[in-house]
Amino acid sequence: MKELVEFIAKSLVDDPTQVQVSEIEGVNSVIIELHVAPTDMGRIIGRGGRVANAMRTLIRVLAAKEGKRVTLEIV
């Protein structure tokens, strides 16, 4: 899941070197934190949050297959 978020984020931003993804695992849940440059924040969130919601939906599907819950936080 971490690799998917990193791939999508690097594809969207102007400065892919600033993309950092960290993963915090619990027993049944995972928190994925996405850090990008302040100038690229609008590209990651998207108009009305559409891009961010699409990324969250994709990783929720992957997590459901593994029997986990996942949260994507854009920092």
PDB file of N, CA and C in Angstrom:
ATOM      1  N   MET A   1       0.822  -1.192   0.000  1.00  0.00           N
ATOM      2  CA  MET A   1       0.000   0.000   0.000  1.00  0.00           C
ATOM      3  C   MET A   1       0.866   1.255   0.000  1.00  0.00           C
ATOM      4  N   LYS A   2       1.940   1.202   0.767  1.00  0.00           N
ATOM      5  CA  LYS A   2       2.846   2.345   0.835  1.00  0.00           C
ATOM      6  C   LYS A   2       3.428   2.648  -0.535  1.00  0.00           C
ATOM      7  N   GLU A   3       3.790   1.609  -1.268  1.00  0.00           N
ATOM      8  CA  GLU A   3       4.387   1.793  -2.587  1.00  0.00           C
ATOM      9  C   GLU A   3       3.383   2.387  -3.572  1.00  0.00           C
ATOM     10  N   LEU A   4       2.114   1.984  -3.462  1.00  0.00           N
ATOM     11  CA  LEU A   4       1.078   2.522  -4.343  1.00  0.00           C
ATOM     12  C   LEU A   4       0.885   4.011  -4.105  1.00  0.00           C
ATOM     13  N   VAL A   5       0.798   4.415  -2.848  1.00  0.00           N
ATOM     14  CA  VAL A   5       0.621   5.828  -2.514  1.00  0.00           C
ATOM     15  C   VAL A   5       1.822   6.637  -3.006  1.00  0.00           C
ATOM     16  N   GLU A   6       3.015   6.095  -2.814  1.00  0.00           N
ATOM     17  CA  GLU A   6       4.219   6.795  -3.257  1.00  0.00           C
ATOM     18  C   GLU A   6       4.252   6.941  -4.777  1.00  0.00           C
ATOM     19  N   PHE A   7       3.870   5.895  -5.500  1.00  0.00           N
ATOM     20  CA  PHE A   7       3.854   5.947  -6.956  1.00  0.00           C
ATOM     21  C   PHE A   7       2.853   6.985  -7.468  1.00  0.00           C
ATOM     22  N   ILE A   8       1.659   6.977  -6.918  1.00  0.00           N
ATOM     23  CA  ILE A   8       0.628   7.936  -7.346  1.00  0.00           C
ATOM     24  C   ILE A   8       1.068   9.361  -7.040  1.00  0.00           C
ATOM     25  N   ALA A   9       1.589   9.582  -5.831  1.00  0.00           N
ATOM     26  CA  ALA A   9       1.998  10.931  -5.431  1.00  0.00           C
ATOM     27  C   ALA A   9       3.133  11.445  -6.309  1.00  0.00           C
ATOM     28  N   LYS A  10       4.129  10.601  -6.578  1.00  0.00           N
ATOM     29  CA  LYS A  10       5.249  11.038  -7.413  1.00  0.00           C
ATOM     30  C   LYS A  10       4.811  11.328  -8.841  1.00  0.00           C
ATOM     31  N   SER A  11       3.763  10.653  -9.296  1.00  0.00           N
ATOM     32  CA  SER A  11       3.252  10.897 -10.638  1.00  0.00           C
ATOM     33  C   SER A  11       2.519  12.226 -10.741  1.00  0.00           C
ATOM     34  N   LEU A  12       1.974  12.704  -9.628  1.00  0.00           N
ATOM     35  CA  LEU A  12       1.157  13.911  -9.650  1.00  0.00           C
ATOM     36  C   LEU A  12       1.922  15.207  -9.391  1.00  0.00           C
ATOM     37  N   VAL A  13       2.962  15.153  -8.589  1.00  0.00           N
ATOM     38  CA  VAL A  13       3.615  16.380  -8.137  1.00  0.00           C
ATOM     39  C   VAL A  13       4.668  16.872  -9.126  1.00  0.00           C
ATOM     40  N   ASP A  14       5.065  18.139  -8.955  1.00  0.00           N
ATOM     41  CA  ASP A  14       6.117  18.733  -9.772  1.00  0.00           C
ATOM     42  C   ASP A  14       7.504  18.332  -9.271  1.00  0.00           C
ATOM     43  N   ASP A  15       7.630  18.130  -7.958  1.00  0.00           N
ATOM     44  CA  ASP A  15       8.924  17.799  -7.354  1.00  0.00           C
ATOM     45  C   ASP A  15       8.845  16.440  -6.646  1.00  0.00           C
ATOM     46  N   PRO A  16       9.060  15.338  -7.377  1.00  0.00           N
ATOM     47  CA  PRO A  16       8.921  14.008  -6.776  1.00  0.00           C
ATOM     48  C   PRO A  16       9.953  13.688  -5.701  1.00  0.00           C
ATOM     49  N   THR A  17      11.033  14.474  -5.618  1.00  0.00           N
ATOM     50  CA  THR A  17      12.032  14.205  -4.591  1.00  0.00           C
ATOM     51  C   THR A  17      11.533  14.579  -3.195  1.00  0.00           C
ATOM     52  N   GLN A  18      10.513  15.416  -3.126  1.00  0.00           N
ATOM     53  CA  GLN A  18       9.968  15.854  -1.844  1.00  0.00           C
ATOM     54  C   GLN A  18       8.903  14.903  -1.290  1.00  0.00           C
ATOM     55  N   VAL A  19       8.531  13.881  -2.042  1.00  0.00           N
ATOM     56  CA  VAL A  19       7.490  12.956  -1.603  1.00  0.00           C
ATOM     57  C   VAL A  19       8.079  11.971  -0.597  1.00  0.00           C
ATOM     58  N   GLN A  20       7.453  11.900   0.575  1.00  0.00           N
ATOM     59  CA  GLN A  20       7.852  10.951   1.616  1.00  0.00           C
ATOM     60  C   GLN A  20       6.607  10.251   2.126  1.00  0.00           C
ATOM     61  N   VAL A  21       6.676   8.934   2.200  1.00  0.00           N
ATOM     62  CA  VAL A  21       5.543   8.152   2.679  1.00  0.00           C
ATOM     63  C   VAL A  21       6.020   7.306   3.851  1.00  0.00           C
ATOM     64  N   SER A  22       5.302   7.403   4.961  1.00  0.00           N
ATOM     65  CA  SER A  22       5.622   6.559   6.114  1.00  0.00           C
ATOM     66  C   SER A  22       4.391   5.746   6.481  1.00  0.00           C
ATOM     67  N   GLU A  23       4.650   4.583   7.052  1.00  0.00           N
ATOM     68  CA  GLU A  23       3.563   3.644   7.358  1.00  0.00           C
ATOM     69  C   GLU A  23       3.669   3.260   8.834  1.00  0.00           C
ATOM     70  N   ILE A  24       2.573   3.419   9.548  1.00  0.00           N
ATOM     71  CA  ILE A  24       2.501   3.044  10.962  1.00  0.00           C
ATOM     72  C   ILE A  24       1.497   1.910  11.074  1.00  0.00           C
ATOM     73  N   GLU A  25       1.985   0.744  11.471  1.00  0.00           N
ATOM     74  CA  GLU A  25       1.117  -0.432  11.517  1.00  0.00           C
ATOM     75  C   GLU A  25       0.665  -0.721  12.940  1.00  0.00           C
ATOM     76  N   GLY A  26      -0.614  -1.035  13.062  1.00  0.00           N
ATOM     77  CA  GLY A  26      -1.184  -1.498  14.308  1.00  0.00           C
ATOM     78  C   GLY A  26      -1.588  -2.951  14.142  1.00  0.00           C
ATOM     79  N   VAL A  27      -2.421  -3.450  15.038  1.00  0.00           N
ATOM     80  CA  VAL A  27      -2.855  -4.838  14.960  1.00  0.00           C
ATOM     81  C   VAL A  27      -3.744  -5.067  13.740  1.00  0.00           C
ATOM     82  N   ASN A  28      -4.795  -4.288  13.615  1.00  0.00           N
ATOM     83  CA  ASN A  28      -5.720  -4.440  12.495  1.00  0.00           C
ATOM     84  C   ASN A  28      -5.812  -3.197  11.629  1.00  0.00           C
ATOM     85  N   SER A  29      -4.986  -2.202  11.907  1.00  0.00           N
ATOM     86  CA  SER A  29      -5.095  -0.961  11.154  1.00  0.00           C
ATOM     87  C   SER A  29      -3.718  -0.461  10.744  1.00  0.00           C
ATOM     88  N   VAL A  30      -3.726   0.345   9.705  1.00  0.00           N
ATOM     89  CA  VAL A  30      -2.500   0.942   9.176  1.00  0.00           C
ATOM     90  C   VAL A  30      -2.767   2.419   8.925  1.00  0.00           C
ATOM     91  N   ILE A  31      -1.818   3.255   9.326  1.00  0.00           N
ATOM     92  CA  ILE A  31      -1.901   4.685   9.036  1.00  0.00           C
ATOM     93  C   ILE A  31      -0.766   5.006   8.067  1.00  0.00           C
ATOM     94  N   ILE A  32      -1.119   5.579   6.933  1.00  0.00           N
ATOM     95  CA  ILE A  32      -0.126   5.969   5.935  1.00  0.00           C
ATOM     96  C   ILE A  32      -0.080   7.491   5.906  1.00  0.00           C
ATOM     97  N   GLU A  33       1.106   8.028   6.164  1.00  0.00           N
ATOM     98  CA  GLU A  33       1.292   9.479   6.149  1.00  0.00           C
ATOM     99  C   GLU A  33       2.028   9.877   4.884  1.00  0.00           C
ATOM    100  N   LEU A  34       1.477  10.846   4.184  1.00  0.00           N
ATOM    101  CA  LEU A  34       2.057  11.331   2.933  1.00  0.00           C
ATOM    102  C   LEU A  34       2.522  12.764   3.140  1.00  0.00           C
ATOM    103  N   HIS A  35       3.816  12.990   2.914  1.00  0.00           N
ATOM    104  CA  HIS A  35       4.407  14.324   3.025  1.00  0.00           C
ATOM    105  C   HIS A  35       4.832  14.767   1.632  1.00  0.00           C
ATOM    106  N   VAL A  36       4.398  15.961   1.224  1.00  0.00           N
ATOM    107  CA  VAL A  36       4.805  16.537  -0.063  1.00  0.00           C
ATOM    108  C   VAL A  36       5.217  17.991   0.161  1.00  0.00           C
ATOM    109  N   ALA A  37       5.821  18.569  -0.857  1.00  0.00           N
ATOM    110  CA  ALA A  37       6.206  19.983  -0.787  1.00  0.00           C
ATOM    111  C   ALA A  37       4.944  20.843  -0.682  1.00  0.00           C
ATOM    112  N   PRO A  38       5.033  21.953   0.048  1.00  0.00           N
ATOM    113  CA  PRO A  38       3.849  22.824   0.199  1.00  0.00           C
ATOM    114  C   PRO A  38       3.260  23.301  -1.126  1.00  0.00           C
ATOM    115  N   THR A  39       4.105  23.469  -2.129  1.00  0.00           N
ATOM    116  CA  THR A  39       3.602  23.941  -3.421  1.00  0.00           C
ATOM    117  C   THR A  39       2.831  22.846  -4.170  1.00  0.00           C
ATOM    118  N   ASP A  40       3.065  21.585  -3.828  1.00  0.00           N
ATOM    119  CA  ASP A  40       2.385  20.467  -4.483  1.00  0.00           C
ATOM    120  C   ASP A  40       1.154  19.977  -3.723  1.00  0.00           C
ATOM    121  N   MET A  41       0.848  20.596  -2.606  1.00  0.00           N
ATOM    122  CA  MET A  41      -0.266  20.139  -1.783  1.00  0.00           C
ATOM    123  C   MET A  41      -1.588  20.188  -2.550  1.00  0.00           C
ATOM    124  N   GLY A  42      -1.790  21.208  -3.347  1.00  0.00           N
ATOM    125  CA  GLY A  42      -3.028  21.335  -4.121  1.00  0.00           C
ATOM    126  C   GLY A  42      -3.185  20.235  -5.153  1.00  0.00           C
ATOM    127  N   ARG A  43      -2.093  19.787  -5.733  1.00  0.00           N
ATOM    128  CA  ARG A  43      -2.156  18.704  -6.718  1.00  0.00           C
ATOM    129  C   ARG A  43      -2.545  17.383  -6.057  1.00  0.00           C
ATOM    130  N   ILE A  44      -2.059  17.151  -4.851  1.00  0.00           N
ATOM    131  CA  ILE A  44      -2.354  15.903  -4.150  1.00  0.00           C
ATOM    132  C   ILE A  44      -3.795  15.891  -3.650  1.00  0.00           C
ATOM    133  N   ILE A  45      -4.266  17.007  -3.142  1.00  0.00           N
ATOM    134  CA  ILE A  45      -5.632  17.056  -2.626  1.00  0.00           C
ATOM    135  C   ILE A  45      -6.635  17.092  -3.775  1.00  0.00           C
ATOM    136  N   GLY A  46      -6.350  17.871  -4.794  1.00  0.00           N
ATOM    137  CA  GLY A  46      -7.247  17.949  -5.939  1.00  0.00           C
ATOM    138  C   GLY A  46      -8.407  18.889  -5.692  1.00  0.00           C
ATOM    139  N   ARG A  47      -9.153  19.149  -6.731  1.00  0.00           N
ATOM    140  CA  ARG A  47     -10.290  20.062  -6.630  1.00  0.00           C
ATOM    141  C   ARG A  47     -11.391  19.411  -5.816  1.00  0.00           C
ATOM    142  N   GLY A  48     -11.703  20.015  -4.689  1.00  0.00           N
ATOM    143  CA  GLY A  48     -12.743  19.473  -3.826  1.00  0.00           C
ATOM    144  C   GLY A  48     -12.330  18.177  -3.139  1.00  0.00           C
ATOM    145  N   GLY A  49     -11.041  17.873  -3.136  1.00  0.00           N
ATOM    146  CA  GLY A  49     -10.562  16.661  -2.478  1.00  0.00           C
ATOM    147  C   GLY A  49     -10.739  15.392  -3.280  1.00  0.00           C
ATOM    148  N   ARG A  50     -10.970  15.524  -4.559  1.00  0.00           N
ATOM    149  CA  ARG A  50     -11.243  14.343  -5.391  1.00  0.00           C
ATOM    150  C   ARG A  50     -10.049  13.409  -5.515  1.00  0.00           C
ATOM    151  N   VAL A  51      -8.861  13.956  -5.712  1.00  0.00           N
ATOM    152  CA  VAL A  51      -7.668  13.116  -5.868  1.00  0.00           C
ATOM    153  C   VAL A  51      -7.368  12.385  -4.565  1.00  0.00           C
ATOM    154  N   ALA A  52      -7.435  13.113  -3.447  1.00  0.00           N
ATOM    155  CA  ALA A  52      -7.174  12.503  -2.143  1.00  0.00           C
ATOM    156  C   ALA A  52      -8.193  11.399  -1.844  1.00  0.00           C
ATOM    157  N   ASN A  53      -9.451  11.649  -2.139  1.00  0.00           N
ATOM    158  CA  ASN A  53     -10.481  10.634  -1.897  1.00  0.00           C
ATOM    159  C   ASN A  53     -10.288   9.417  -2.794  1.00  0.00           C
ATOM    160  N   ALA A  54      -9.846   9.624  -4.020  1.00  0.00           N
ATOM    161  CA  ALA A  54      -9.593   8.496  -4.915  1.00  0.00           C
ATOM    162  C   ALA A  54      -8.439   7.648  -4.403  1.00  0.00           C
ATOM    163  N   MET A  55      -7.386   8.292  -3.903  1.00  0.00           N
ATOM    164  CA  MET A  55      -6.262   7.552  -3.336  1.00  0.00           C
ATOM    165  C   MET A  55      -6.704   6.769  -2.103  1.00  0.00           C
ATOM    166  N   ARG A  56      -7.517   7.390  -1.264  1.00  0.00           N
ATOM    167  CA  ARG A  56      -8.017   6.707  -0.069  1.00  0.00           C
ATOM    168  C   ARG A  56      -8.864   5.492  -0.438  1.00  0.00           C
ATOM    169  N   THR A  57      -9.682   5.631  -1.466  1.00  0.00           N
ATOM    170  CA  THR A  57     -10.517   4.513  -1.908  1.00  0.00           C
ATOM    171  C   THR A  57      -9.672   3.350  -2.399  1.00  0.00           C
ATOM    172  N   LEU A  58      -8.650   3.642  -3.181  1.00  0.00           N
ATOM    173  CA  LEU A  58      -7.777   2.584  -3.701  1.00  0.00           C
ATOM    174  C   LEU A  58      -7.083   1.816  -2.584  1.00  0.00           C
ATOM    175  N   ILE A  59      -6.546   2.535  -1.601  1.00  0.00           N
ATOM    176  CA  ILE A  59      -5.824   1.817  -0.551  1.00  0.00           C
ATOM    177  C   ILE A  59      -6.775   1.107   0.406  1.00  0.00           C
ATOM    178  N   ARG A  60      -8.009   1.620   0.534  1.00  0.00           N
ATOM    179  CA  ARG A  60      -9.000   0.897   1.355  1.00  0.00           C
ATOM    180  C   ARG A  60      -9.341  -0.453   0.738  1.00  0.00           C
ATOM    181  N   VAL A  61      -9.436  -0.503  -0.589  1.00  0.00           N
ATOM    182  CA  VAL A  61      -9.724  -1.766  -1.275  1.00  0.00           C
ATOM    183  C   VAL A  61      -8.594  -2.763  -1.057  1.00  0.00           C
ATOM    184  N   LEU A  62      -7.349  -2.294  -1.196  1.00  0.00           N
ATOM    185  CA  LEU A  62      -6.209  -3.175  -0.955  1.00  0.00           C
ATOM    186  C   LEU A  62      -6.175  -3.665   0.490  1.00  0.00           C
ATOM    187  N   ALA A  63      -6.475  -2.772   1.420  1.00  0.00           N
ATOM    188  CA  ALA A  63      -6.451  -3.148   2.835  1.00  0.00           C
ATOM    189  C   ALA A  63      -7.568  -4.134   3.159  1.00  0.00           C
ATOM    190  N   ALA A  64      -8.715  -3.973   2.534  1.00  0.00           N
ATOM    191  CA  ALA A  64      -9.832  -4.878   2.795  1.00  0.00           C
ATOM    192  C   ALA A  64      -9.488  -6.298   2.360  1.00  0.00           C
ATOM    193  N   LYS A  65      -8.722  -6.428   1.285  1.00  0.00           N
ATOM    194  CA  LYS A  65      -8.306  -7.750   0.839  1.00  0.00           C
ATOM    195  C   LYS A  65      -7.386  -8.424   1.859  1.00  0.00           C
ATOM    196  N   GLU A  66      -6.641  -7.608   2.597  1.00  0.00           N
ATOM    197  CA  GLU A  66      -5.736  -8.132   3.619  1.00  0.00           C
ATOM    198  C   GLU A  66      -6.408  -8.230   4.986  1.00  0.00           C
ATOM    199  N   GLY A  67      -7.647  -7.769   5.080  1.00  0.00           N
ATOM    200  CA  GLY A  67      -8.373  -7.812   6.348  1.00  0.00           C
ATOM    201  C   GLY A  67      -7.945  -6.732   7.319  1.00  0.00           C
ATOM    202  N   LYS A  68      -7.502  -5.592   6.800  1.00  0.00           N
ATOM    203  CA  LYS A  68      -7.055  -4.488   7.649  1.00  0.00           C
ATOM    204  C   LYS A  68      -7.846  -3.239   7.323  1.00  0.00           C
ATOM    205  N   ARG A  69      -7.717  -2.234   8.198  1.00  0.00           N
ATOM    206  CA  ARG A  69      -8.280  -0.925   7.947  1.00  0.00           C
ATOM    207  C   ARG A  69      -7.120   0.027   7.739  1.00  0.00           C
ATOM    208  N   VAL A  70      -7.307   0.962   6.825  1.00  0.00           N
ATOM    209  CA  VAL A  70      -6.213   1.862   6.495  1.00  0.00           C
ATOM    210  C   VAL A  70      -6.727   3.306   6.492  1.00  0.00           C
ATOM    211  N   THR A  71      -5.843   4.212   6.889  1.00  0.00           N
ATOM    212  CA  THR A  71      -6.134   5.633   6.881  1.00  0.00           C
ATOM    213  C   THR A  71      -4.999   6.352   6.177  1.00  0.00           C
ATOM    214  N   LEU A  72      -5.334   7.237   5.252  1.00  0.00           N
ATOM    215  CA  LEU A  72      -4.334   8.046   4.561  1.00  0.00           C
ATOM    216  C   LEU A  72      -4.398   9.458   5.105  1.00  0.00           C
ATOM    217  N   GLU A  73      -3.275   9.915   5.651  1.00  0.00           N
ATOM    218  CA  GLU A  73      -3.177  11.277   6.166  1.00  0.00           C
ATOM    219  C   GLU A  73      -2.195  12.054   5.302  1.00  0.00           C
ATOM    220  N   ILE A  74      -2.659  13.171   4.789  1.00  0.00           N
ATOM    221  CA  ILE A  74      -1.799  14.036   3.977  1.00  0.00           C
ATOM    222  C   ILE A  74      -1.313  15.159   4.883  1.00  0.00           C
ATOM    223  N   VAL A  75      -0.001  15.167   5.140  1.00  0.00           N
ATOM    224  CA  VAL A  75       0.579  16.091   6.111  1.00  0.00           C
ATOM    225  C   VAL A  75       1.249  17.230   5.378  1.00  0.00           C
TER     226      VAL A  75
END
